[in-house]
Every structure is written in structure tokens, then in C-alpha cells.
Amino acid sequence: DFSGNNRHFTAFGTSSPNTQGIYKTNQQNSLPGIQFTHDANSATTTNTRYDTPSAFYSAYTESEVFVVLKTTNDPQTSNLVGCWGKFGSDSLTVHYNFNGDSSIYESFGSTARKNSGNPTPTLTNFNNYNIATKANSFITRLNGTQHYSTTTNTVGWTSSGRFGGQASSDDDSGYSGTILEIVWFSRVLNSSERALVNTYISTKYSI
């Protein structure tokens, strides 16, 4: 956490090194990232995710996040390896993206998971994935272009948020891919503010 508020993500569990993602250099534009190697069929690579301190977002009545990430496969090879992070209060798993229909299923800051459909960009390339949630509005964007929008939304947060995996004690749902950066705001940005963040990400990572 570079905000100065000590909102650090911590490795899930304490007994195994497999609870940590892998720091990788030269992932995009000579910059590093965290590689998640979750494999639902292998006990040696499950559980690669991080706990997040829910206290900093649990009172948010709206929020917006930018995640710079790519997947190992597009679509994912299993319905258990597409969860980049789980922060909404809906118990259903996030899929970026789902192996069955190639759609993105997202619940960031929401009481109900949304099926946002099959994205146009190739997800094995790094993309700027942007989610904005507030009362009666849930919008996702990829590389600055709107991907999905609905006016049916109630803000809700899980008390056990996880980055790189599902917000539960089981090991079944994780992420297979690489995440470069997360930029998280305590409110929904206006268009000018969002453009500044998109320019920052585009310039930094050449995407």
C-alpha cells in the first residue's frame, strides 16, 4: 500500500509458502508484477491469495477500482481459476473470465454478482480493468471503454476480502494470471478524474 495508511495485503494463512503470489520482474514495460498460479487440480499450487483489511472499505457507500492484469488462458481452463479478487458481499465467485461462456462475472462492492458478458479485448494481454459501484449503478470498463453497465445495484462488501482468490476458507477458487497494480478509490470518480487514472496506467504500462 502506497497510500501511507498501512492498508497492506497479507498472505492468506501461515503454514505454507503456497499462500503467496510470485514476484516476477519484467512483466510489462520492464515493470514487475505478482503472478498467481492457482491450479484447482493441484494441491501444491492452490491458495495463492492475500487477505485484505476490510476495515478500510467496509464503510464505503461507493467505490471505484482499477486493476491491471492478465490471465494465463482466455477463457480460463477451469471455473475455479478466474477470481482476481473477491470484495462484494455476494457469495458467488468472481470470474475473469468464466471457462464456460468466456464472460466476466463481477461483484466488486455489490450485493449481487453481475454477468457482464464476453469482453472484446484478449484477456491474456494486460488490460486496465475498471469497476465502479454505487447505489443504482454498476459499471465495468476495459482500457477506458465501457464493457457493462446496469442501474440495478446495491453496494455491499464482504468482511473477508481476498486479492487473488475467493473470500472463503476453501482453496477451490483462485486466480491464474498476473496482476501489476491496483488503484482503489473510496468513491466513484468523475470522467475527468477517471481519464487521469487511465492516462497514468496507459503511460506506465503501455496498454
JSON list of C-alpha atoms in Angstrom, two decimals:
[
{"chain": "A", "resi": 1, "resn": "ASP", "atom": "CA", "xyz": [0.00, 0.00, 0.00]},
{"chain": "A", "resi": 2, "resn": "PHE", "atom": "CA", "xyz": [1.49, 3.33, -1.14]},
{"chain": "A", "resi": 3, "resn": "SER", "atom": "CA", "xyz": [-1.30, 5.47, 0.33]},
{"chain": "A", "resi": 4, "resn": "GLY", "atom": "CA", "xyz": [0.50, 5.82, 3.66]},
{"chain": "A", "resi": 5, "resn": "ASN", "atom": "CA", "xyz": [-2.45, 4.27, 5.51]},
{"chain": "A", "resi": 6, "resn": "ASN", "atom": "CA", "xyz": [-0.89, 0.83, 6.10]},
{"chain": "A", "resi": 7, "resn": "ARG", "atom": "CA", "xyz": [-3.62, -0.96, 4.16]},
{"chain": "A", "resi": 8, "resn": "HIS", "atom": "CA", "xyz": [-1.31, -3.82, 3.26]},
{"chain": "A", "resi": 9, "resn": "PHE", "atom": "CA", "xyz": [-2.50, -7.12, 1.84]},
{"chain": "A", "resi": 10, "resn": "THR", "atom": "CA", "xyz": [-1.14, -10.12, 3.76]},
{"chain": "A", "resi": 11, "resn": "ALA", "atom": "CA", "xyz": [-0.55, -13.71, 2.67]},
{"chain": "A", "resi": 12, "resn": "PHE", "atom": "CA", "xyz": [-3.54, -15.94, 3.30]},
{"chain": "A", "resi": 13, "resn": "GLY", "atom": "CA", "xyz": [-2.78, -18.47, 6.03]},
{"chain": "A", "resi": 14, "resn": "THR", "atom": "CA", "xyz": [0.53, -19.01, 7.79]},
{"chain": "A", "resi": 15, "resn": "SER", "atom": "CA", "xyz": [1.60, -22.61, 7.23]},
{"chain": "A", "resi": 16, "resn": "SER", "atom": "CA", "xyz": [2.56, -22.78, 3.57]},
{"chain": "A", "resi": 17, "resn": "PRO", "atom": "CA", "xyz": [4.65, -20.73, 1.12]},
{"chain": "A", "resi": 18, "resn": "ASN", "atom": "CA", "xyz": [2.00, -21.51, -1.48]},
{"chain": "A", "resi": 19, "resn": "THR", "atom": "CA", "xyz": [-0.20, -18.83, 0.07]},
{"chain": "A", "resi": 20, "resn": "GLN", "atom": "CA", "xyz": [1.87, -16.15, -1.67]},
{"chain": "A", "resi": 21, "resn": "GLY", "atom": "CA", "xyz": [1.90, -14.99, -5.23]},
{"chain": "A", "resi": 22, "resn": "ILE", "atom": "CA", "xyz": [5.22, -14.96, -7.06]},
{"chain": "A", "resi": 23, "resn": "TYR", "atom": "CA", "xyz": [7.05, -11.68, -7.61]},
{"chain": "A", "resi": 24, "resn": "LYS", "atom": "CA", "xyz": [8.04, -11.51, -11.28]},
{"chain": "A", "resi": 25, "resn": "THR", "atom": "CA", "xyz": [10.26, -8.92, -12.94]},
{"chain": "A", "resi": 26, "resn": "ASN", "atom": "CA", "xyz": [9.87, -7.54, -16.48]},
{"chain": "A", "resi": 27, "resn": "GLN", "atom": "CA", "xyz": [6.20, -8.35, -16.91]},
{"chain": "A", "resi": 28, "resn": "GLN", "atom": "CA", "xyz": [5.13, -5.28, -18.87]},
{"chain": "A", "resi": 29, "resn": "ASN", "atom": "CA", "xyz": [7.16, -2.24, -19.92]},
{"chain": "A", "resi": 30, "resn": "SER", "atom": "CA", "xyz": [10.06, -3.65, -17.86]},
{"chain": "A", "resi": 31, "resn": "LEU", "atom": "CA", "xyz": [7.90, -3.44, -14.71]},
{"chain": "A", "resi": 32, "resn": "PRO", "atom": "CA", "xyz": [7.23, -6.23, -12.19]},
{"chain": "A", "resi": 33, "resn": "GLY", "atom": "CA", "xyz": [4.01, -7.95, -11.18]},
{"chain": "A", "resi": 34, "resn": "ILE", "atom": "CA", "xyz": [2.59, -10.65, -8.94]},
{"chain": "A", "resi": 35, "resn": "GLN", "atom": "CA", "xyz": [1.95, -13.99, -10.62]},
{"chain": "A", "resi": 36, "resn": "PHE", "atom": "CA", "xyz": [-0.82, -16.21, -9.30]},
{"chain": "A", "resi": 37, "resn": "THR", "atom": "CA", "xyz": [-0.52, -19.89, -10.18]},
{"chain": "A", "resi": 38, "resn": "HIS", "atom": "CA", "xyz": [-3.73, -21.31, -8.80]},
{"chain": "A", "resi": 39, "resn": "ASP", "atom": "CA", "xyz": [-4.47, -24.75, -10.22]},
{"chain": "A", "resi": 40, "resn": "ALA", "atom": "CA", "xyz": [-7.69, -26.32, -8.97]},
{"chain": "A", "resi": 41, "resn": "ASN", "atom": "CA", "xyz": [-6.30, -29.78, -9.78]},
{"chain": "A", "resi": 42, "resn": "SER", "atom": "CA", "xyz": [-3.04, -29.44, -7.84]},
{"chain": "A", "resi": 43, "resn": "ALA", "atom": "CA", "xyz": [-2.77, -29.06, -4.09]},
{"chain": "A", "resi": 44, "resn": "THR", "atom": "CA", "xyz": [0.75, -27.66, -4.45]},
{"chain": "A", "resi": 45, "resn": "THR", "atom": "CA", "xyz": [-0.41, -24.51, -6.22]},
{"chain": "A", "resi": 46, "resn": "THR", "atom": "CA", "xyz": [-3.72, -23.73, -4.56]},
{"chain": "A", "resi": 47, "resn": "ASN", "atom": "CA", "xyz": [-4.37, -20.94, -2.13]},
{"chain": "A", "resi": 48, "resn": "THR", "atom": "CA", "xyz": [-2.20, -18.28, -3.78]},
{"chain": "A", "resi": 49, "resn": "ARG", "atom": "CA", "xyz": [-4.06, -15.26, -2.49]},
{"chain": "A", "resi": 50, "resn": "TYR", "atom": "CA", "xyz": [-3.93, -12.44, 0.04]},
{"chain": "A", "resi": 51, "resn": "ASP", "atom": "CA", "xyz": [-6.16, -11.25, 2.84]},
{"chain": "A", "resi": 52, "resn": "THR", "atom": "CA", "xyz": [-7.19, -7.59, 2.75]},
{"chain": "A", "resi": 53, "resn": "PRO", "atom": "CA", "xyz": [-8.01, -5.37, 5.75]},
{"chain": "A", "resi": 54, "resn": "SER", "atom": "CA", "xyz": [-11.78, -4.95, 5.31]},
{"chain": "A", "resi": 55, "resn": "ALA", "atom": "CA", "xyz": [-11.91, -2.07, 7.78]},
{"chain": "A", "resi": 56, "resn": "PHE", "atom": "CA", "xyz": [-10.74, 0.41, 5.17]},
{"chain": "A", "resi": 57, "resn": "TYR", "atom": "CA", "xyz": [-13.53, -0.27, 2.67]},
{"chain": "A", "resi": 58, "resn": "SER", "atom": "CA", "xyz": [-16.39, -1.72, 4.72]},
{"chain": "A", "resi": 59, "resn": "ALA", "atom": "CA", "xyz": [-17.99, 1.72, 5.24]},
{"chain": "A", "resi": 60, "resn": "TYR", "atom": "CA", "xyz": [-17.67, 2.84, 1.60]},
{"chain": "A", "resi": 61, "resn": "THR", "atom": "CA", "xyz": [-21.05, 3.76, 0.13]},
{"chain": "A", "resi": 62, "resn": "GLU", "atom": "CA", "xyz": [-19.45, 3.85, -3.32]},
{"chain": "A", "resi": 63, "resn": "SER", "atom": "CA", "xyz": [-16.07, 2.92, -4.74]},
{"chain": "A", "resi": 64, "resn": "GLU", "atom": "CA", "xyz": [-14.00, 2.56, -7.89]},
{"chain": "A", "resi": 65, "resn": "VAL", "atom": "CA", "xyz": [-11.04, 0.32, -8.62]},
{"chain": "A", "resi": 66, "resn": "PHE", "atom": "CA", "xyz": [-8.58, -0.11, -11.49]},
{"chain": "A", "resi": 67, "resn": "VAL", "atom": "CA", "xyz": [-6.82, -3.47, -11.81]},
{"chain": "A", "resi": 68, "resn": "VAL", "atom": "CA", "xyz": [-4.00, -4.01, -14.30]},
{"chain": "A", "resi": 69, "resn": "LEU", "atom": "CA", "xyz": [-3.97, -7.73, -15.02]},
{"chain": "A", "resi": 70, "resn": "LYS", "atom": "CA", "xyz": [-3.83, -10.58, -17.48]},
{"chain": "A", "resi": 71, "resn": "THR", "atom": "CA", "xyz": [-4.98, -14.19, -17.40]},
{"chain": "A", "resi": 72, "resn": "THR", "atom": "CA", "xyz": [-2.96, -17.31, -18.15]},
{"chain": "A", "resi": 73, "resn": "ASN", "atom": "CA", "xyz": [-5.69, -18.53, -20.52]},
{"chain": "A", "resi": 74, "resn": "ASP", "atom": "CA", "xyz": [-8.63, -16.91, -22.31]},
{"chain": "A", "resi": 75, "resn": "PRO", "atom": "CA", "xyz": [-11.05, -18.33, -21.44]},
{"chain": "A", "resi": 76, "resn": "GLN", "atom": "CA", "xyz": [-9.79, -19.82, -18.21]},
{"chain": "A", "resi": 77, "resn": "THR", "atom": "CA", "xyz": [-9.32, -23.59, -18.27]},
{"chain": "A", "resi": 78, "resn": "SER", "atom": "CA", "xyz": [-11.41, -24.10, -15.12]},
{"chain": "A", "resi": 79, "resn": "ASN", "atom": "CA", "xyz": [-14.25, -22.28, -13.38]},
{"chain": "A", "resi": 80, "resn": "LEU", "atom": "CA", "xyz": [-12.02, -22.22, -10.29]},
{"chain": "A", "resi": 81, "resn": "VAL", "atom": "CA", "xyz": [-9.10, -20.12, -11.55]},
{"chain": "A", "resi": 82, "resn": "GLY", "atom": "CA", "xyz": [-10.62, -16.77, -12.60]},
{"chain": "A", "resi": 83, "resn": "CYS", "atom": "CA", "xyz": [-11.08, -14.97, -9.27]},
{"chain": "A", "resi": 84, "resn": "TRP", "atom": "CA", "xyz": [-8.76, -11.93, -9.34]},
{"chain": "A", "resi": 85, "resn": "GLY", "atom": "CA", "xyz": [-10.29, -10.70, -6.06]},
{"chain": "A", "resi": 86, "resn": "LYS", "atom": "CA", "xyz": [-13.47, -11.06, -4.03]},
{"chain": "A", "resi": 87, "resn": "PHE", "atom": "CA", "xyz": [-14.82, -7.97, -2.26]},
{"chain": "A", "resi": 88, "resn": "GLY", "atom": "CA", "xyz": [-18.59, -7.94, -2.79]},
{"chain": "A", "resi": 89, "resn": "SER", "atom": "CA", "xyz": [-20.99, -9.47, -0.28]},
{"chain": "A", "resi": 90, "resn": "ASP", "atom": "CA", "xyz": [-22.45, -11.92, -2.82]},
{"chain": "A", "resi": 91, "resn": "SER", "atom": "CA", "xyz": [-21.09, -15.39, -2.03]},
{"chain": "A", "resi": 92, "resn": "LEU", "atom": "CA", "xyz": [-20.83, -16.34, -5.70]},
{"chain": "A", "resi": 93, "resn": "THR", "atom": "CA", "xyz": [-17.34, -16.47, -7.18]},
{"chain": "A", "resi": 94, "resn": "VAL", "atom": "CA", "xyz": [-15.86, -13.75, -9.39]},
{"chain": "A", "resi": 95, "resn": "HIS", "atom": "CA", "xyz": [-14.71, -14.94, -12.83]},
{"chain": "A", "resi": 96, "resn": "TYR", "atom": "CA", "xyz": [-12.24, -13.03, -15.00]},
{"chain": "A", "resi": 97, "resn": "ASN", "atom": "CA", "xyz": [-13.31, -14.81, -17.09]},
{"chain": "A", "resi": 98, "resn": "PHE", "atom": "CA", "xyz": [-15.53, -17.91, -16.88]},
{"chain": "A", "resi": 99, "resn": "ASN", "atom": "CA", "xyz": [-14.37, -21.01, -18.73]},
{"chain": "A", "resi": 100, "resn": "GLY", "atom": "CA", "xyz": [-17.93, -21.97, -19.67]},
{"chain": "A", "resi": 101, "resn": "ASP", "atom": "CA", "xyz": [-19.08, -18.92, -21.64]},
{"chain": "A", "resi": 102, "resn": "SER", "atom": "CA", "xyz": [-16.00, -16.60, -21.60]},
{"chain": "A", "resi": 103, "resn": "SER", "atom": "CA", "xyz": [-17.99, -13.96, -19.73]},
{"chain": "A", "resi": 104, "resn": "ILE", "atom": "CA", "xyz": [-16.71, -11.82, -16.86]},
{"chain": "A", "resi": 105, "resn": "TYR", "atom": "CA", "xyz": [-18.68, -12.27, -13.63]},
{"chain": "A", "resi": 106, "resn": "GLU", "atom": "CA", "xyz": [-18.04, -9.47, -11.14]},
{"chain": "A", "resi": 107, "resn": "SER", "atom": "CA", "xyz": [-19.32, -8.44, -7.69]},
{"chain": "A", "resi": 108, "resn": "PHE", "atom": "CA", "xyz": [-16.85, -5.78, -6.52]},
{"chain": "A", "resi": 109, "resn": "GLY", "atom": "CA", "xyz": [-18.63, -3.73, -3.84]},
{"chain": "A", "resi": 110, "resn": "SER", "atom": "CA", "xyz": [-22.02, -5.22, -4.66]},
{"chain": "A", "resi": 111, "resn": "THR", "atom": "CA", "xyz": [-24.60, -7.45, -3.02]},
{"chain": "A", "resi": 112, "resn": "ALA", "atom": "CA", "xyz": [-25.20, -9.28, -6.32]},
{"chain": "A", "resi": 113, "resn": "ARG", "atom": "CA", "xyz": [-22.74, -10.67, -8.85]},
{"chain": "A", "resi": 114, "resn": "LYS", "atom": "CA", "xyz": [-23.16, -9.37, -12.41]},
{"chain": "A", "resi": 115, "resn": "ASN", "atom": "CA", "xyz": [-22.63, -11.24, -15.68]},
{"chain": "A", "resi": 116, "resn": "SER", "atom": "CA", "xyz": [-21.02, -8.54, -17.81]},
{"chain": "A", "resi": 117, "resn": "GLY", "atom": "CA", "xyz": [-20.68, -10.68, -20.92]},
{"chain": "A", "resi": 118, "resn": "ASN", "atom": "CA", "xyz": [-17.80, -11.75, -23.12]},
{"chain": "A", "resi": 119, "resn": "PRO", "atom": "CA", "xyz": [-15.17, -8.97, -23.36]},
{"chain": "A", "resi": 120, "resn": "THR", "atom": "CA", "xyz": [-13.70, -7.81, -26.65]},
{"chain": "A", "resi": 121, "resn": "PRO", "atom": "CA", "xyz": [-10.04, -7.47, -25.55]},
{"chain": "A", "resi": 122, "resn": "THR", "atom": "CA", "xyz": [-7.92, -10.60, -25.29]},
{"chain": "A", "resi": 123, "resn": "LEU", "atom": "CA", "xyz": [-7.51, -11.25, -21.57]},
{"chain": "A", "resi": 124, "resn": "THR", "atom": "CA", "xyz": [-4.15, -12.99, -21.94]},
{"chain": "A", "resi": 125, "resn": "ASN", "atom": "CA", "xyz": [-2.82, -9.50, -22.68]},
{"chain": "A", "resi": 126, "resn": "PHE", "atom": "CA", "xyz": [-2.54, -6.95, -19.88]},
{"chain": "A", "resi": 127, "resn": "ASN", "atom": "CA", "xyz": [-5.69, -4.85, -19.58]},
{"chain": "A", "resi": 128, "resn": "ASN", "atom": "CA", "xyz": [-6.85, -1.97, -17.43]},
{"chain": "A", "resi": 129, "resn": "TYR", "atom": "CA", "xyz": [-9.96, -3.43, -15.76]},
{"chain": "A", "resi": 130, "resn": "ASN", "atom": "CA", "xyz": [-12.06, -0.70, -14.12]},
{"chain": "A", "resi": 131, "resn": "ILE", "atom": "CA", "xyz": [-15.09, -1.26, -11.86]},
{"chain": "A", "resi": 132, "resn": "ALA", "atom": "CA", "xyz": [-17.29, 1.48, -10.36]},
{"chain": "A", "resi": 133, "resn": "THR", "atom": "CA", "xyz": [-20.01, 0.67, -7.83]},
{"chain": "A", "resi": 134, "resn": "LYS", "atom": "CA", "xyz": [-22.57, 2.88, -6.12]},
{"chain": "A", "resi": 135, "resn": "ALA", "atom": "CA", "xyz": [-26.30, 2.81, -5.38]},
{"chain": "A", "resi": 136, "resn": "ASN", "atom": "CA", "xyz": [-28.23, 2.05, -8.58]},
{"chain": "A", "resi": 137, "resn": "SER", "atom": "CA", "xyz": [-25.10, 1.95, -10.71]},
{"chain": "A", "resi": 138, "resn": "PHE", "atom": "CA", "xyz": [-22.51, -0.72, -11.52]},
{"chain": "A", "resi": 139, "resn": "ILE", "atom": "CA", "xyz": [-20.16, -0.12, -14.45]},
{"chain": "A", "resi": 140, "resn": "THR", "atom": "CA", "xyz": [-17.15, -2.04, -15.75]},
{"chain": "A", "resi": 141, "resn": "ARG", "atom": "CA", "xyz": [-14.64, -0.81, -18.31]},
{"chain": "A", "resi": 142, "resn": "LEU", "atom": "CA", "xyz": [-11.68, -2.33, -20.11]},
{"chain": "A", "resi": 143, "resn": "ASN", "atom": "CA", "xyz": [-8.90, 0.02, -21.19]},
{"chain": "A", "resi": 144, "resn": "GLY", "atom": "CA", "xyz": [-11.19, 3.01, -20.77]},
{"chain": "A", "resi": 145, "resn": "THR", "atom": "CA", "xyz": [-14.06, 1.60, -22.86]},
{"chain": "A", "resi": 146, "resn": "GLN", "atom": "CA", "xyz": [-17.31, 0.71, -21.14]},
{"chain": "A", "resi": 147, "resn": "HIS", "atom": "CA", "xyz": [-17.92, -3.03, -21.10]},
{"chain": "A", "resi": 148, "resn": "TYR", "atom": "CA", "xyz": [-21.01, -3.28, -18.92]},
{"chain": "A", "resi": 149, "resn": "SER", "atom": "CA", "xyz": [-23.50, -1.05, -17.12]},
{"chain": "A", "resi": 150, "resn": "THR", "atom": "CA", "xyz": [-26.60, -1.60, -15.00]},
{"chain": "A", "resi": 151, "resn": "THR", "atom": "CA", "xyz": [-28.78, 0.58, -12.80]},
{"chain": "A", "resi": 152, "resn": "THR", "atom": "CA", "xyz": [-29.66, -2.43, -10.64]},
{"chain": "A", "resi": 153, "resn": "ASN", "atom": "CA", "xyz": [-27.11, -2.35, -7.85]},
{"chain": "A", "resi": 154, "resn": "THR", "atom": "CA", "xyz": [-26.86, -2.22, -4.07]},
{"chain": "A", "resi": 155, "resn": "VAL", "atom": "CA", "xyz": [-23.46, -1.58, -2.51]},
{"chain": "A", "resi": 156, "resn": "GLY", "atom": "CA", "xyz": [-22.24, -4.37, -0.24]},
{"chain": "A", "resi": 157, "resn": "TRP", "atom": "CA", "xyz": [-18.87, -5.61, 0.99]},
{"chain": "A", "resi": 158, "resn": "THR", "atom": "CA", "xyz": [-17.57, -8.90, 2.29]},
{"chain": "A", "resi": 159, "resn": "SER", "atom": "CA", "xyz": [-15.95, -8.91, 5.72]},
{"chain": "A", "resi": 160, "resn": "SER", "atom": "CA", "xyz": [-13.19, -11.20, 4.45]},
{"chain": "A", "resi": 161, "resn": "GLY", "atom": "CA", "xyz": [-11.96, -9.71, 1.19]},
{"chain": "A", "resi": 162, "resn": "ARG", "atom": "CA", "xyz": [-9.25, -11.52, -0.74]},
{"chain": "A", "resi": 163, "resn": "PHE", "atom": "CA", "xyz": [-6.95, -10.48, -3.54]},
{"chain": "A", "resi": 164, "resn": "GLY", "atom": "CA", "xyz": [-6.12, -13.28, -5.97]},
{"chain": "A", "resi": 165, "resn": "GLY", "atom": "CA", "xyz": [-8.83, -15.61, -4.72]},
{"chain": "A", "resi": 166, "resn": "GLN", "atom": "CA", "xyz": [-12.23, -16.29, -3.24]},
{"chain": "A", "resi": 167, "resn": "ALA", "atom": "CA", "xyz": [-13.33, -14.86, 0.09]},
{"chain": "A", "resi": 168, "resn": "SER", "atom": "CA", "xyz": [-13.84, -18.17, 1.85]},
{"chain": "A", "resi": 169, "resn": "SER", "atom": "CA", "xyz": [-11.78, -20.68, 3.76]},
{"chain": "A", "resi": 170, "resn": "ASP", "atom": "CA", "xyz": [-11.74, -23.25, 0.97]},
{"chain": "A", "resi": 171, "resn": "ASP", "atom": "CA", "xyz": [-8.95, -23.49, -1.58]},
{"chain": "A", "resi": 172, "resn": "ASP", "atom": "CA", "xyz": [-11.09, -24.06, -4.67]},
{"chain": "A", "resi": 173, "resn": "SER", "atom": "CA", "xyz": [-11.31, -20.60, -6.22]},
{"chain": "A", "resi": 174, "resn": "GLY", "atom": "CA", "xyz": [-8.18, -18.64, -7.04]},
{"chain": "A", "resi": 175, "resn": "TYR", "atom": "CA", "xyz": [-6.55, -16.79, -9.91]},
{"chain": "A", "resi": 176, "resn": "SER", "atom": "CA", "xyz": [-4.31, -17.92, -12.72]},
{"chain": "A", "resi": 177, "resn": "GLY", "atom": "CA", "xyz": [-2.54, -14.92, -14.19]},
{"chain": "A", "resi": 178, "resn": "THR", "atom": "CA", "xyz": [-0.52, -11.83, -13.33]},
{"chain": "A", "resi": 179, "resn": "ILE", "atom": "CA", "xyz": [-1.57, -8.60, -11.62]},
{"chain": "A", "resi": 180, "resn": "LEU", "atom": "CA", "xyz": [0.59, -5.49, -11.95]},
{"chain": "A", "resi": 181, "resn": "GLU", "atom": "CA", "xyz": [-1.24, -2.86, -9.92]},
{"chain": "A", "resi": 182, "resn": "ILE", "atom": "CA", "xyz": [-4.48, -1.99, -8.13]},
{"chain": "A", "resi": 183, "resn": "VAL", "atom": "CA", "xyz": [-5.65, 1.63, -7.83]},
{"chain": "A", "resi": 184, "resn": "TRP", "atom": "CA", "xyz": [-8.60, 1.86, -5.40]},
{"chain": "A", "resi": 185, "resn": "PHE", "atom": "CA", "xyz": [-10.75, 4.90, -4.56]},
{"chain": "A", "resi": 186, "resn": "SER", "atom": "CA", "xyz": [-13.29, 5.46, -1.78]},
{"chain": "A", "resi": 187, "resn": "ARG", "atom": "CA", "xyz": [-15.79, 6.99, -4.21]},
{"chain": "A", "resi": 188, "resn": "VAL", "atom": "CA", "xyz": [-16.75, 6.86, -7.86]},
{"chain": "A", "resi": 189, "resn": "LEU", "atom": "CA", "xyz": [-14.62, 9.23, -9.95]},
{"chain": "A", "resi": 190, "resn": "ASN", "atom": "CA", "xyz": [-15.92, 11.81, -12.36]},
{"chain": "A", "resi": 191, "resn": "SER", "atom": "CA", "xyz": [-14.98, 11.48, -16.04]},
{"chain": "A", "resi": 192, "resn": "SER", "atom": "CA", "xyz": [-12.03, 13.88, -15.81]},
{"chain": "A", "resi": 193, "resn": "GLU", "atom": "CA", "xyz": [-10.56, 12.10, -12.80]},
{"chain": "A", "resi": 194, "resn": "ARG", "atom": "CA", "xyz": [-11.03, 8.72, -14.45]},
{"chain": "A", "resi": 195, "resn": "ALA", "atom": "CA", "xyz": [-9.29, 9.95, -17.58]},
{"chain": "A", "resi": 196, "resn": "LEU", "atom": "CA", "xyz": [-6.27, 10.94, -15.48]},
{"chain": "A", "resi": 197, "resn": "VAL", "atom": "CA", "xyz": [-6.05, 7.45, -13.95]},
{"chain": "A", "resi": 198, "resn": "ASN", "atom": "CA", "xyz": [-6.44, 5.82, -17.35]},
{"chain": "A", "resi": 199, "resn": "THR", "atom": "CA", "xyz": [-3.66, 8.00, -18.75]},
{"chain": "A", "resi": 200, "resn": "TYR", "atom": "CA", "xyz": [-1.42, 7.13, -15.81]},
{"chain": "A", "resi": 201, "resn": "ILE", "atom": "CA", "xyz": [-1.97, 3.39, -16.36]},
{"chain": "A", "resi": 202, "resn": "SER", "atom": "CA", "xyz": [-1.71, 3.60, -20.14]},
{"chain": "A", "resi": 203, "resn": "THR", "atom": "CA", "xyz": [1.54, 5.57, -19.97]},
{"chain": "A", "resi": 204, "resn": "LYS", "atom": "CA", "xyz": [3.10, 3.45, -17.25]},
{"chain": "A", "resi": 205, "resn": "TYR", "atom": "CA", "xyz": [2.29, 0.07, -18.77]},
{"chain": "A", "resi": 206, "resn": "SER", "atom": "CA", "xyz": [1.84, 0.89, -22.49]},
{"chain": "A", "resi": 207, "resn": "ILE", "atom": "CA", "xyz": [-1.64, -0.58, -22.66]}
]
